[in-house]
PDB file of C-alpha atoms and ligand atoms in Angstrom:
ATOM      1  CA  MET A 198       7.767   1.156  -6.859  1.00 96.00           C
ATOM      2  CA  LEU A 199       6.312  -1.905  -8.520  1.00 98.00           C
ATOM      3  CA  THR A 200       9.488  -3.971  -8.670  1.00 98.00           C
ATOM      4  CA  LEU A 201      13.108  -3.513  -7.597  1.00 98.00           C
ATOM      5  CA  LYS A 202      13.917  -3.351 -11.318  1.00 97.00           C
ATOM      6  CA  ASP A 203      12.662   0.254 -10.979  1.00 91.00           C
ATOM      7  CA  LEU A 204      15.681   1.157  -8.797  1.00 96.00           C
ATOM      8  CA  THR A 205      19.196   1.855 -10.044  1.00 97.00           C
ATOM      9  CA  THR A 206      22.019   0.441  -7.919  1.00 98.00           C
ATOM     10  CA  ASP A 207      22.636   3.967  -6.543  1.00 98.00           C
ATOM     11  CA  GLU A 208      18.960   4.364  -5.614  1.00 97.00           C
ATOM     12  CA  PHE A 209      18.995   0.921  -3.979  1.00 98.00           C
ATOM     13  CA  ARG A 210      22.067   1.950  -1.956  1.00 98.00           C
ATOM     14  CA  PHE A 211      20.450   5.284  -1.067  1.00 98.00           C
ATOM     15  CA  LEU A 212      17.323   3.530   0.243  1.00 97.00           C
ATOM     16  CA  LEU A 213      19.417   1.090   2.296  1.00 98.00           C
ATOM     17  CA  ASP A 214      21.309   4.015   3.838  1.00 97.00           C
ATOM     18  CA  GLU A 215      18.019   5.755   4.607  1.00 96.00           C
ATOM     19  CA  THR A 216      16.808   2.542   6.196  1.00 96.00           C
ATOM     20  CA  LEU A 217      19.864   2.330   8.447  1.00 94.00           C
ATOM     21  CA  LYS A 218      19.327   5.956   9.489  1.00 91.00           C
ATOM     22  CA  PHE A 219      15.740   5.196  10.357  1.00 92.00           C
ATOM     23  CA  LYS A 220      16.653   2.108  12.362  1.00 95.00           C
ATOM     24  CA  GLY A 221      19.476   3.930  14.132  1.00 91.00           C
ATOM     25  CA  ASN A 222      17.432   6.956  15.094  1.00 91.00           C
ATOM     26  CA  ARG A 223      13.760   6.090  15.045  1.00 89.00           C
ATOM     27  CA  ALA A 224      12.903   8.715  17.673  1.00 91.00           C
ATOM     28  CA  GLN A 225      14.236  11.542  15.484  1.00 90.00           C
ATOM     29  CA  HIS A 226      11.950  10.610  12.577  1.00 85.00           C
ATOM     30  CA  VAL A 227       9.013  10.402  14.927  1.00 90.00           C
ATOM     31  CA  LYS A 228       9.892  13.929  16.047  1.00 93.00           C
ATOM     32  CA  ASP A 229      10.456  15.275  12.511  1.00 93.00           C
ATOM     33  CA  GLN A 230       7.135  13.926  11.140  1.00 95.00           C
ATOM     34  CA  PRO A 231       8.260  14.154   7.473  1.00 96.00           C
ATOM     35  CA  LEU A 232       4.920  12.788   6.198  1.00 97.00           C
ATOM     36  CA  ARG A 233       2.678  15.191   8.102  1.00 97.00           C
ATOM     37  CA  GLY A 234      -0.557  15.651   6.142  1.00 97.00           C
ATOM     38  CA  LYS A 235       0.124  12.700   3.787  1.00 98.00           C
ATOM     39  CA  THR A 236      -2.243   9.777   3.359  1.00 98.00           C
ATOM     40  CA  LEU A 237      -1.668   6.286   2.020  1.00 98.00           C
ATOM     41  CA  GLY A 238      -4.479   4.095   0.646  1.00 98.00           C
ATOM     42  CA  MET A 239      -3.561   0.468   1.367  1.00 98.00           C
ATOM     43  CA  ILE A 240      -5.390  -2.002  -0.899  1.00 98.00           C
ATOM     44  CA  PHE A 241      -5.087  -5.576   0.432  1.00 98.00           C
ATOM     45  CA  GLN A 242      -6.632  -8.316  -1.695  1.00 97.00           C
ATOM     46  CA  LYS A 243      -4.832 -10.944   0.437  1.00 97.00           C
ATOM     47  CA  ARG A 244      -3.992 -11.369   4.113  1.00 97.00           C
ATOM     48  CA  SER A 245      -0.973  -9.729   5.754  1.00 98.00           C
ATOM     49  CA  THR A 246       0.660  -9.344   9.139  1.00 98.00           C
ATOM     50  CA  ARG A 247       4.106  -7.817   8.504  1.00 98.00           C
ATOM     51  CA  THR A 248       3.325  -5.667   5.489  1.00 98.00           C
ATOM     52  CA  ARG A 249       0.190  -4.158   6.964  1.00 98.00           C
ATOM     53  CA  VAL A 250       1.560  -3.582  10.457  1.00 98.00           C
ATOM     54  CA  SER A 251       4.919  -2.212   9.300  1.00 98.00           C
ATOM     55  CA  THR A 252       3.298   0.187   6.837  1.00 98.00           C
ATOM     56  CA  GLU A 253       0.613   1.483   9.198  1.00 98.00           C
ATOM     57  CA  THR A 254       3.185   1.885  11.971  1.00 98.00           C
ATOM     58  CA  ALA A 255       5.636   3.702   9.701  1.00 98.00           C
ATOM     59  CA  MET A 256       2.925   6.053   8.401  1.00 98.00           C
ATOM     60  CA  VAL A 257       1.928   7.010  11.943  1.00 97.00           C
ATOM     61  CA  GLU A 258       5.524   7.395  13.153  1.00 96.00           C
ATOM     62  CA  LEU A 259       6.334   9.624  10.178  1.00 96.00           C
ATOM     63  CA  GLY A 260       3.295  11.790  10.849  1.00 97.00           C
ATOM     64  CA  GLY A 261       0.985  10.564   8.070  1.00 98.00           C
ATOM     65  CA  HIS A 262      -2.164   8.463   7.997  1.00 98.00           C
ATOM     66  CA  ALA A 263      -2.799   5.048   6.454  1.00 98.00           C
ATOM     67  CA  LEU A 264      -6.212   3.805   5.308  1.00 98.00           C
ATOM     68  CA  PHE A 265      -6.593   0.020   5.339  1.00 98.00           C
ATOM     69  CA  LEU A 266      -8.720  -0.981   2.341  1.00 98.00           C
ATOM     70  CA  GLY A 267      -9.225  -4.734   2.681  1.00 97.00           C
ATOM     71  CA  LYS A 268     -11.123  -6.840   0.171  1.00 93.00           C
ATOM     72  CA  ASP A 269     -14.371  -6.573   2.141  1.00 93.00           C
ATOM     73  CA  ASP A 270     -14.021  -2.843   2.773  1.00 94.00           C
ATOM     74  CA  ILE A 271     -14.075  -1.165  -0.611  1.00 95.00           C
ATOM     75  CA  GLN A 272     -16.141  -1.525  -3.790  1.00 93.00           C
ATOM     76  CA  LEU A 273     -13.198  -2.860  -5.831  1.00 94.00           C
ATOM     77  CA  GLY A 274     -13.880  -6.197  -7.503  1.00 90.00           C
ATOM     78  CA  VAL A 275     -17.531  -6.314  -6.426  1.00 91.00           C
ATOM     79  CA  ASN A 276     -19.138  -3.069  -7.559  1.00 94.00           C
ATOM     80  CA  GLU A 277     -16.263  -1.189  -9.124  1.00 96.00           C
ATOM     81  CA  SER A 278     -13.448  -1.640 -11.620  1.00 97.00           C
ATOM     82  CA  LEU A 279      -9.746  -1.241 -10.881  1.00 97.00           C
ATOM     83  CA  PHE A 280      -9.573   1.652 -13.374  1.00 98.00           C
ATOM     84  CA  ASP A 281     -12.286   3.643 -11.556  1.00 98.00           C
ATOM     85  CA  THR A 282     -10.748   2.794  -8.171  1.00 98.00           C
ATOM     86  CA  ALA A 283      -7.363   4.089  -9.365  1.00 98.00           C
ATOM     87  CA  LYS A 284      -8.924   7.312 -10.679  1.00 98.00           C
ATOM     88  CA  VAL A 285     -10.886   7.979  -7.484  1.00 98.00           C
ATOM     89  CA  LEU A 286      -8.123   7.132  -4.987  1.00 98.00           C
ATOM     90  CA  GLY A 287      -5.693   9.242  -7.002  1.00 98.00           C
ATOM     91  CA  ARG A 288      -7.905  12.298  -6.417  1.00 98.00           C
ATOM     92  CA  MET A 289      -7.744  11.825  -2.652  1.00 98.00           C
ATOM     93  CA  VAL A 290      -4.651  10.111  -1.275  1.00 98.00           C
ATOM     94  CA  SER A 291      -0.933  10.938  -1.523  1.00 98.00           C
ATOM     95  CA  GLY A 292      -0.028   7.391  -2.527  1.00 98.00           C
ATOM     96  CA  ILE A 293      -1.293   3.830  -2.870  1.00 98.00           C
ATOM     97  CA  LEU A 294       0.198   0.616  -1.520  1.00 98.00           C
ATOM     98  CA  ALA A 295      -1.388  -2.516  -2.974  1.00 98.00           C
ATOM     99  CA  ARG A 296      -1.207  -6.271  -2.364  1.00 98.00           C
ATOM    100  CA  VAL A 297      -2.758  -7.984  -5.376  1.00 98.00           C
ATOM    101  CA  PHE A 298      -3.004 -11.305  -7.203  1.00 97.00           C
ATOM    102  CA  ASP A 299      -2.017 -10.217 -10.736  1.00 97.00           C
ATOM    103  CA  HIS A 300       1.036  -8.023 -11.087  1.00 98.00           C
ATOM    104  CA  SER A 301      -0.767  -6.166 -13.895  1.00 98.00           C
ATOM    105  CA  ASP A 302      -3.135  -4.756 -11.235  1.00 98.00           C
ATOM    106  CA  VAL A 303      -0.378  -2.659  -9.619  1.00 98.00           C
ATOM    107  CA  GLU A 304       0.609  -1.509 -13.113  1.00 98.00           C
ATOM    108  CA  VAL A 305      -2.981  -0.358 -13.768  1.00 98.00           C
ATOM    109  CA  LEU A 306      -3.026   1.498 -10.437  1.00 98.00           C
ATOM    110  CA  ALA A 307       0.282   3.184 -11.245  1.00 98.00           C
ATOM    111  CA  LYS A 308      -0.823   4.122 -14.755  1.00 98.00           C
ATOM    112  CA  HIS A 309      -4.194   5.634 -13.877  1.00 98.00           C
ATOM    113  CA  SER A 310      -4.045   6.937 -10.301  1.00 98.00           C
ATOM    114  CA  GLY A 311      -1.531   9.729 -10.900  1.00 98.00           C
ATOM    115  CA  VAL A 312       0.036   9.099  -7.460  1.00 98.00           C
ATOM    116  CA  PRO A 313       3.003   6.939  -6.389  1.00 98.00           C
ATOM    117  CA  VAL A 314       2.159   3.232  -6.129  1.00 98.00           C
ATOM    118  CA  ILE A 315       4.063   0.724  -3.987  1.00 98.00           C
ATOM    119  CA  ASN A 316       3.707  -3.012  -4.661  1.00 98.00           C
ATOM    120  CA  ALA A 317       3.002  -4.771  -1.349  1.00 98.00           C
ATOM    121  CA  LEU A 318       3.220  -8.232  -3.038  1.00 98.00           C
ATOM    122  CA  SER A 319       1.949  -9.470  -6.372  1.00 98.00           C
ATOM    123  CA  ASP A 320       2.203 -12.885  -8.030  1.00 98.00           C
ATOM    124  CA  LEU A 321       5.508 -11.737  -9.547  1.00 98.00           C
ATOM    125  CA  PHE A 322       7.291  -9.561  -6.990  1.00 98.00           C
ATOM    126  CA  HIS A 323       7.594  -8.569  -3.333  1.00 98.00           C
ATOM    127  CA  PRO A 324       9.963  -5.574  -3.486  1.00 98.00           C
ATOM    128  CA  LEU A 325       9.502  -4.435   0.130  1.00 98.00           C
ATOM    129  CA  GLN A 326      10.539  -7.919   1.252  1.00 98.00           C
ATOM    130  CA  GLY A 327      13.545  -7.802  -1.076  1.00 98.00           C
ATOM    131  CA  LEU A 328      14.750  -4.558   0.502  1.00 98.00           C
ATOM    132  CA  ALA A 329      14.377  -5.931   4.031  1.00 98.00           C
ATOM    133  CA  ASP A 330      16.208  -9.116   3.027  1.00 98.00           C
ATOM    134  CA  VAL A 331      19.153  -7.156   1.646  1.00 98.00           C
ATOM    135  CA  MET A 332      19.232  -4.912   4.728  1.00 98.00           C
ATOM    136  CA  THR A 333      19.292  -7.997   6.967  1.00 98.00           C
ATOM    137  CA  ILE A 334      22.081  -9.644   4.976  1.00 98.00           C
ATOM    138  CA  GLU A 335      24.255  -6.526   5.170  1.00 98.00           C
ATOM    139  CA  GLU A 336      23.505  -6.090   8.867  1.00 98.00           C
ATOM    140  CA  HIS A 337      24.624  -9.631   9.709  1.00 98.00           C
ATOM    141  CA  LEU A 338      27.401 -10.284   7.197  1.00 98.00           C
ATOM    142  CA  GLY A 339      28.778  -6.742   7.028  1.00 98.00           C
ATOM    143  CA  LYS A 340      28.804  -6.710   3.218  1.00 98.00           C
ATOM    144  CA  LEU A 341      26.768  -7.495   0.113  1.00 98.00           C
ATOM    145  CA  LYS A 342      29.341  -7.816  -2.690  1.00 98.00           C
ATOM    146  CA  GLY A 343      30.285 -11.424  -3.299  1.00 98.00           C
ATOM    147  CA  VAL A 344      27.793 -12.863  -0.786  1.00 98.00           C
ATOM    148  CA  ASN A 345      26.524 -16.283  -1.921  1.00 98.00           C
ATOM    149  CA  ILE A 346      22.786 -16.850  -1.470  1.00 99.00           C
ATOM    150  CA  ALA A 347      21.106 -20.266  -1.718  1.00 99.00           C
ATOM    151  CA  TRP A 348      17.387 -20.067  -2.457  1.00 99.00           C
ATOM    152  CA  ILE A 349      15.766 -23.426  -1.719  1.00 99.00           C
ATOM    153  CA  GLY A 350      12.162 -24.118  -2.784  1.00 98.00           C
ATOM    154  CA  ASP A 351       9.671 -22.339  -4.999  1.00 98.00           C
ATOM    155  CA  GLY A 352      10.775 -19.913  -7.726  1.00 98.00           C
ATOM    156  CA  ASN A 353       8.181 -17.408  -6.524  1.00 98.00           C
ATOM    157  CA  ASN A 354       7.576 -13.669  -5.974  1.00 98.00           C
ATOM    158  CA  VAL A 355       9.979 -13.411  -3.010  1.00 99.00           C
ATOM    159  CA  CYS A 356      12.634 -15.349  -4.942  1.00 99.00           C
ATOM    160  CA  HIS A 357      12.226 -12.978  -7.914  1.00 98.00           C
ATOM    161  CA  SER A 358      12.778  -9.905  -5.738  1.00 98.00           C
ATOM    162  CA  LEU A 359      15.877 -11.471  -4.187  1.00 98.00           C
ATOM    163  CA  MET A 360      17.219 -12.335  -7.656  1.00 98.00           C
ATOM    164  CA  ILE A 361      16.842  -8.709  -8.743  1.00 98.00           C
ATOM    165  CA  SER A 362      18.379  -7.491  -5.475  1.00 98.00           C
ATOM    166  CA  SER A 363      21.335  -9.807  -6.060  1.00 98.00           C
ATOM    167  CA  ILE A 364      22.194  -8.446  -9.463  1.00 98.00           C
ATOM    168  CA  LYS A 365      21.678  -4.828  -8.347  1.00 98.00           C
ATOM    169  CA  MET A 366      23.866  -5.201  -5.242  1.00 98.00           C
ATOM    170  CA  GLY A 367      26.594  -7.599  -6.417  1.00 98.00           C
ATOM    171  CA  MET A 368      25.481 -10.777  -4.648  1.00 98.00           C
ATOM    172  CA  ASN A 369      25.372 -14.257  -6.195  1.00 98.00           C
ATOM    173  CA  ILE A 370      22.233 -16.374  -6.017  1.00 98.00           C
ATOM    174  CA  HIS A 371      21.953 -20.113  -6.612  1.00 98.00           C
ATOM    175  CA  ILE A 372      18.334 -21.229  -6.852  1.00 98.00           C
ATOM    176  CA  ALA A 373      17.253 -24.829  -6.232  1.00 99.00           C
ATOM    177  CA  THR A 374      13.668 -25.679  -7.222  1.00 98.00           C
ATOM    178  CA  PRO A 375      11.844 -28.830  -8.269  1.00 98.00           C
ATOM    179  CA  GLU A 376      11.410 -29.158 -12.035  1.00 98.00           C
ATOM    180  CA  GLY A 377       8.498 -27.037 -13.200  1.00 98.00           C
ATOM    181  CA  TYR A 378       8.796 -24.565 -10.308  1.00 98.00           C
ATOM    182  CA  GLU A 379      11.725 -22.507 -11.588  1.00 98.00           C
ATOM    183  CA  PRO A 380      11.567 -18.679 -11.431  1.00 98.00           C
ATOM    184  CA  ASP A 381       9.474 -16.924 -14.075  1.00 98.00           C
ATOM    185  CA  SER A 382      11.403 -16.963 -17.358  1.00 98.00           C
ATOM    186  CA  THR A 383      11.022 -13.211 -18.013  1.00 98.00           C
ATOM    187  CA  VAL A 384      12.458 -12.407 -14.565  1.00 98.00           C
ATOM    188  CA  PHE A 385      15.242 -14.949 -15.078  1.00 98.00           C
ATOM    189  CA  ASP A 386      16.112 -13.499 -18.500  1.00 98.00           C
ATOM    190  CA  TYR A 387      16.114  -9.948 -17.091  1.00 98.00           C
ATOM    191  CA  CYS A 388      18.529 -11.051 -14.362  1.00 98.00           C
ATOM    192  CA  LYS A 389      20.764 -12.984 -16.747  1.00 97.00           C
ATOM    193  CA  ASN A 390      20.911 -10.013 -19.134  1.00 97.00           C
ATOM    194  CA  ASN A 391      21.796  -7.580 -16.344  1.00 97.00           C
ATOM    195  CA  ALA A 392      24.116  -9.840 -14.334  1.00 97.00           C
ATOM    196  CA  SER A 393      27.793  -9.016 -14.016  1.00 96.00           C
ATOM    197  CA  SER A 394      28.744 -12.639 -14.792  1.00 96.00           C
ATOM    198  CA  SER A 395      27.107 -15.876 -15.913  1.00 93.00           C
ATOM    199  CA  GLU A 396      27.693 -17.274 -12.403  1.00 94.00           C
ATOM    200  CA  GLN A 397      25.711 -14.557 -10.615  1.00 98.00           C
ATOM    201  CA  VAL A 398      22.285 -16.154 -11.066  1.00 98.00           C
ATOM    202  CA  ARG A 399      22.214 -19.934 -11.362  1.00 98.00           C
ATOM    203  CA  LEU A 400      19.524 -22.623 -11.305  1.00 98.00           C
ATOM    204  CA  THR A 401      19.733 -26.211 -10.128  1.00 98.00           C
ATOM    205  CA  TYR A 402      17.321 -29.011  -9.205  1.00 98.00           C
ATOM    206  CA  ASP A 403      19.590 -30.149  -6.373  1.00 98.00           C
ATOM    207  CA  PRO A 404      19.245 -28.323  -3.011  1.00 98.00           C
ATOM    208  CA  ILE A 405      22.689 -29.541  -1.880  1.00 98.00           C
ATOM    209  CA  VAL A 406      24.346 -27.964  -4.920  1.00 98.00           C
ATOM    210  CA  ALA A 407      22.717 -24.604  -4.123  1.00 98.00           C
ATOM    211  CA  ALA A 408      23.408 -24.796  -0.370  1.00 98.00           C
ATOM    212  CA  THR A 409      27.087 -25.694  -0.690  1.00 98.00           C
ATOM    213  CA  ASP A 410      29.252 -22.926   0.857  1.00 98.00           C
ATOM    214  CA  ALA A 411      26.285 -20.523   0.939  1.00 98.00           C
ATOM    215  CA  ASN A 412      26.544 -17.483   3.234  1.00 99.00           C
ATOM    216  CA  VAL A 413      22.767 -17.082   3.199  1.00 99.00           C
ATOM    217  CA  VAL A 414      20.232 -19.920   3.076  1.00 99.00           C
ATOM    218  CA  VAL A 415      16.695 -18.771   2.339  1.00 98.00           C
ATOM    219  CA  THR A 416      13.345 -20.344   1.673  1.00 99.00           C
ATOM    220  CA  ASP A 417       9.651 -19.405   1.629  1.00 98.00           C
ATOM    221  CA  THR A 418       6.366 -21.246   1.793  1.00 98.00           C
ATOM    222  CA  PHE A 419       5.854 -23.813  -0.982  1.00 98.00           C
ATOM    223  CA  ILE A 420       2.188 -22.764  -1.204  1.00 98.00           C
ATOM    224  CA  SER A 421       1.843 -19.033  -1.821  1.00 98.00           C
ATOM    225  CA  MET A 422      -1.431 -17.229  -1.146  1.00 97.00           C
ATOM    226  CA  GLY A 423      -3.871 -18.099  -3.928  1.00 95.00           C
ATOM    227  CA  GLN A 424      -2.230 -21.492  -4.664  1.00 97.00           C
ATOM    228  CA  GLU A 425      -4.191 -23.464  -2.052  1.00 96.00           C
ATOM    229  CA  ALA A 426      -5.741 -25.725  -4.734  1.00 98.00           C
ATOM    230  CA  GLU A 427      -2.253 -26.894  -5.773  1.00 97.00           C
ATOM    231  CA  LYS A 428      -1.243 -27.800  -2.209  1.00 97.00           C
ATOM    232  CA  GLN A 429      -1.257 -31.619  -2.435  1.00 97.00           C
ATOM    233  CA  GLU A 430       0.538 -31.713  -5.769  1.00 98.00           C
ATOM    234  CA  LYS A 431       3.144 -29.181  -4.692  1.00 98.00           C
ATOM    235  CA  LEU A 432       3.861 -30.929  -1.400  1.00 97.00           C
ATOM    236  CA  LYS A 433       4.668 -34.099  -3.366  1.00 98.00           C
ATOM    237  CA  LYS A 434       6.909 -32.282  -5.848  1.00 98.00           C
ATOM    238  CA  PHE A 435       8.767 -30.357  -3.101  1.00 98.00           C
ATOM    239  CA  LYS A 436       9.814 -33.449  -1.118  1.00 97.00           C
ATOM    240  CA  GLY A 437      13.561 -33.144  -0.523  1.00 97.00           C
ATOM    241  CA  PHE A 438      13.488 -29.336  -0.580  1.00 98.00           C
ATOM    242  CA  GLN A 439      12.998 -28.804   3.150  1.00 98.00           C
ATOM    243  CA  VAL A 440      15.716 -26.719   4.812  1.00 98.00           C
ATOM    244  CA  ASN A 441      16.817 -28.926   7.697  1.00 98.00           C
ATOM    245  CA  ASN A 442      19.964 -29.714   9.672  1.00 98.00           C
ATOM    246  CA  GLN A 443      21.300 -32.095   7.025  1.00 98.00           C
ATOM    247  CA  LEU A 444      20.999 -29.521   4.270  1.00 98.00           C
ATOM    248  CA  VAL A 445      22.574 -26.622   6.185  1.00 98.00           C
ATOM    249  CA  GLN A 446      25.637 -28.797   6.967  1.00 98.00           C
ATOM    250  CA  HIS A 447      26.664 -27.920   3.405  1.00 98.00           C
ATOM    251  CA  ALA A 448      26.477 -24.144   3.943  1.00 98.00           C
ATOM    252  CA  ASP A 449      29.303 -21.893   5.135  1.00 98.00           C
ATOM    253  CA  LYS A 450      29.871 -22.381   8.876  1.00 98.00           C
ATOM    254  CA  ASP A 451      28.746 -18.790   9.581  1.00 98.00           C
ATOM    255  CA  TYR A 452      25.700 -18.874   7.293  1.00 98.00           C
ATOM    256  CA  ILE A 453      22.529 -16.989   8.135  1.00 99.00           C
ATOM    257  CA  PHE A 454      19.000 -18.292   7.555  1.00 99.00           C
ATOM    258  CA  LEU A 455      16.274 -16.044   6.140  1.00 99.00           C
ATOM    259  CA  HIS A 456      12.529 -16.585   5.667  1.00 99.00           C
ATOM    260  CA  CYS A 457      10.066 -13.786   4.885  1.00 98.00           C
ATOM    261  CA  LEU A 458       7.405 -15.453   7.088  1.00 98.00           C
ATOM    262  CA  PRO A 459       4.773 -16.728   7.592  1.00 98.00           C
ATOM    263  CA  ARG A 460       6.443 -20.172   7.688  1.00 98.00           C
ATOM    264  CA  HIS A 461       5.040 -23.667   7.448  1.00 96.00           C
ATOM    265  CA  GLU A 462       6.741 -26.808   8.699  1.00 95.00           C
ATOM    266  CA  GLU A 463       7.207 -28.387   5.302  1.00 98.00           C
ATOM    267  CA  GLU A 464       9.810 -25.879   4.054  1.00 98.00           C
ATOM    268  CA  VAL A 465      11.960 -25.540   7.201  1.00 98.00           C
ATOM    269  CA  THR A 466      12.400 -27.439  10.456  1.00 98.00           C
ATOM    270  CA  ASP A 467      12.110 -25.806  13.883  1.00 98.00           C
ATOM    271  CA  ASP A 468      15.766 -26.434  14.680  1.00 98.00           C
ATOM    272  CA  VAL A 469      16.815 -24.322  11.676  1.00 98.00           C
ATOM    273  CA  ILE A 470      14.260 -21.502  11.878  1.00 98.00           C
ATOM    274  CA  TYR A 471      14.684 -21.166  15.662  1.00 98.00           C
ATOM    275  CA  GLY A 472      18.377 -22.087  15.606  1.00 98.00           C
ATOM    276  CA  GLU A 473      21.445 -19.922  16.176  1.00 98.00           C
ATOM    277  CA  HIS A 474      21.938 -19.060  12.478  1.00 98.00           C
ATOM    278  CA  SER A 475      18.407 -17.817  11.965  1.00 99.00           C
ATOM    279  CA  VAL A 476      17.819 -14.063  11.662  1.00 99.00           C
ATOM    280  CA  VAL A 477      14.155 -14.248  10.650  1.00 99.00           C
ATOM    281  CA  PHE A 478      12.883 -11.928  13.381  1.00 98.00           C
ATOM    282  CA  ASP A 479      15.503  -9.265  12.565  1.00 98.00           C
ATOM    283  CA  GLU A 480      14.359  -9.671   8.964  1.00 98.00           C
ATOM    284  CA  ALA A 481      10.726  -9.160  10.052  1.00 98.00           C
ATOM    285  CA  GLU A 482      11.626  -6.071  12.097  1.00 98.00           C
ATOM    286  CA  ASN A 483      13.530  -4.671   9.135  1.00 98.00           C
ATOM    287  CA  ARG A 484      10.269  -4.605   7.181  1.00 98.00           C
ATOM    288  CA  LEU A 485       9.371  -1.582   9.350  1.00 98.00           C
ATOM    289  CA  HIS A 486      12.599   0.314   8.737  1.00 98.00           C
ATOM    290  CA  THR A 487      12.653  -0.406   5.005  1.00 98.00           C
ATOM    291  CA  VAL A 488       9.045   0.587   4.378  1.00 98.00           C
ATOM    292  CA  ALA A 489       9.604   3.776   6.408  1.00 97.00           C
ATOM    293  CA  ALA A 490      12.512   4.682   4.129  1.00 97.00           C
ATOM    294  CA  VAL A 491      10.426   3.937   1.035  1.00 98.00           C
ATOM    295  CA  LEU A 492       7.413   5.948   2.238  1.00 98.00           C
ATOM    296  CA  LYS A 493       9.510   8.931   3.250  1.00 97.00           C
ATOM    297  CA  ASN A 494      11.138   9.077  -0.166  1.00 96.00           C
ATOM    298  CA  VAL A 495       8.244   8.081  -2.402  1.00 97.00           C
ATOM    299  CA  LEU A 496       5.281  10.006  -0.979  1.00 97.00           C
TER     300      LEU A 496
HETATM  301  N1   CP B 217       6.498 -11.341   4.666  1.00 77.01           N
HETATM  302  C1   CP B 217       5.286 -10.770   4.497  1.00 77.01           C
HETATM  303  O1   CP B 217       5.024 -10.038   3.540  1.00 77.01           O
HETATM  304  O2   CP B 217       4.384 -11.072   5.465  1.00 77.01           O
HETATM  305  P1   CP B 217       2.850 -10.684   5.504  1.00 77.01           P
HETATM  306  O3   CP B 217       2.158 -11.521   4.468  1.00 77.01           O
HETATM  307  O4   CP B 217       2.411 -11.022   6.891  1.00 77.01           O
HETATM  308  O5   CP B 217       2.689  -9.225   5.182  1.00 77.01           O
HETATM  309  N1  NVA B 218       5.314 -16.251  -1.444  1.00 77.01           N
HETATM  310  C1  NVA B 218       4.403 -15.899  -0.376  1.00 77.01           C
HETATM  311  C2  NVA B 218       4.949 -14.754   0.392  1.00 77.01           C
HETATM  312  C3  NVA B 218       4.122 -14.342   1.577  1.00 77.01           C
HETATM  313  C4  NVA B 218       4.670 -13.136   2.293  1.00 77.01           C
HETATM  314  C5  NVA B 218       3.032 -15.574  -0.951  1.00 77.01           C
HETATM  315  O1  NVA B 218       2.952 -14.966  -2.018  1.00 77.01           O
HETATM  316  O2  NVA B 218       2.040 -15.957  -0.342  1.00 77.01           O
END
């Protein structure tokens, strides 16, 4: 599972239903231990709180074992190539979860390891986050079809996964970015070509246009991991893209606010992220239930 493009709409729906079952009856899965005897190698080339903790917890609850392979723990990148790492891990573990810089790295792992590979965030996609976001939207709004999402900020990996989720599950997404920070053009073209209408995925440079009547307002850090050198320039370019009380006045009165976390103050104010419309901690919890559903069905 390298990107949500890999799922059909039926498979997406199936995984969401599995997720709801897991959340509704966590104790039963812990009792059933469906992953008894399975192991997951977790390659992390970047930091993580939610992805690491949710995956390790889910592996244990489902009866399996997770091996944390951080950048200082294994030979990869220092003494050993990705190809050899893929070959060796594939001889030992039941599956690999990997957080990488270049998306092509998860493709190499998938091609050469011979075991299922789950993308735990690359420069292009964050599919596990996308699943949790969709689960959270359905949980709070009671539906997905016709829901209007406003993405405010950087056209990044999390945005890409939400764009793909939108076209798979019948939601509309209006993306407001500064010029030069639009979503990747190949992801945008894929979404446009697979959208049910020309209105389903739209771009604007005006946050108010995107936020108007939105049911879901969502943002992410302006400075993704690995972009620290661009921080000063990006902060200048992203002025006016903060989600604050003025901006959310334009959203639907029952809107919900999402953020994958970790958050920084520049992209959202405290009164929005800790306000009554925010569901960010449900969204974080849902990372556990979604990854459990993925692991149970992929490994
Ligand atoms: N949202 C998310 O992936 O968080 P972590 O970087 O803490 O895993
Ligand atoms: N876009 C962020 C998401 C972190 C979970 C990053 O890539 O750093």
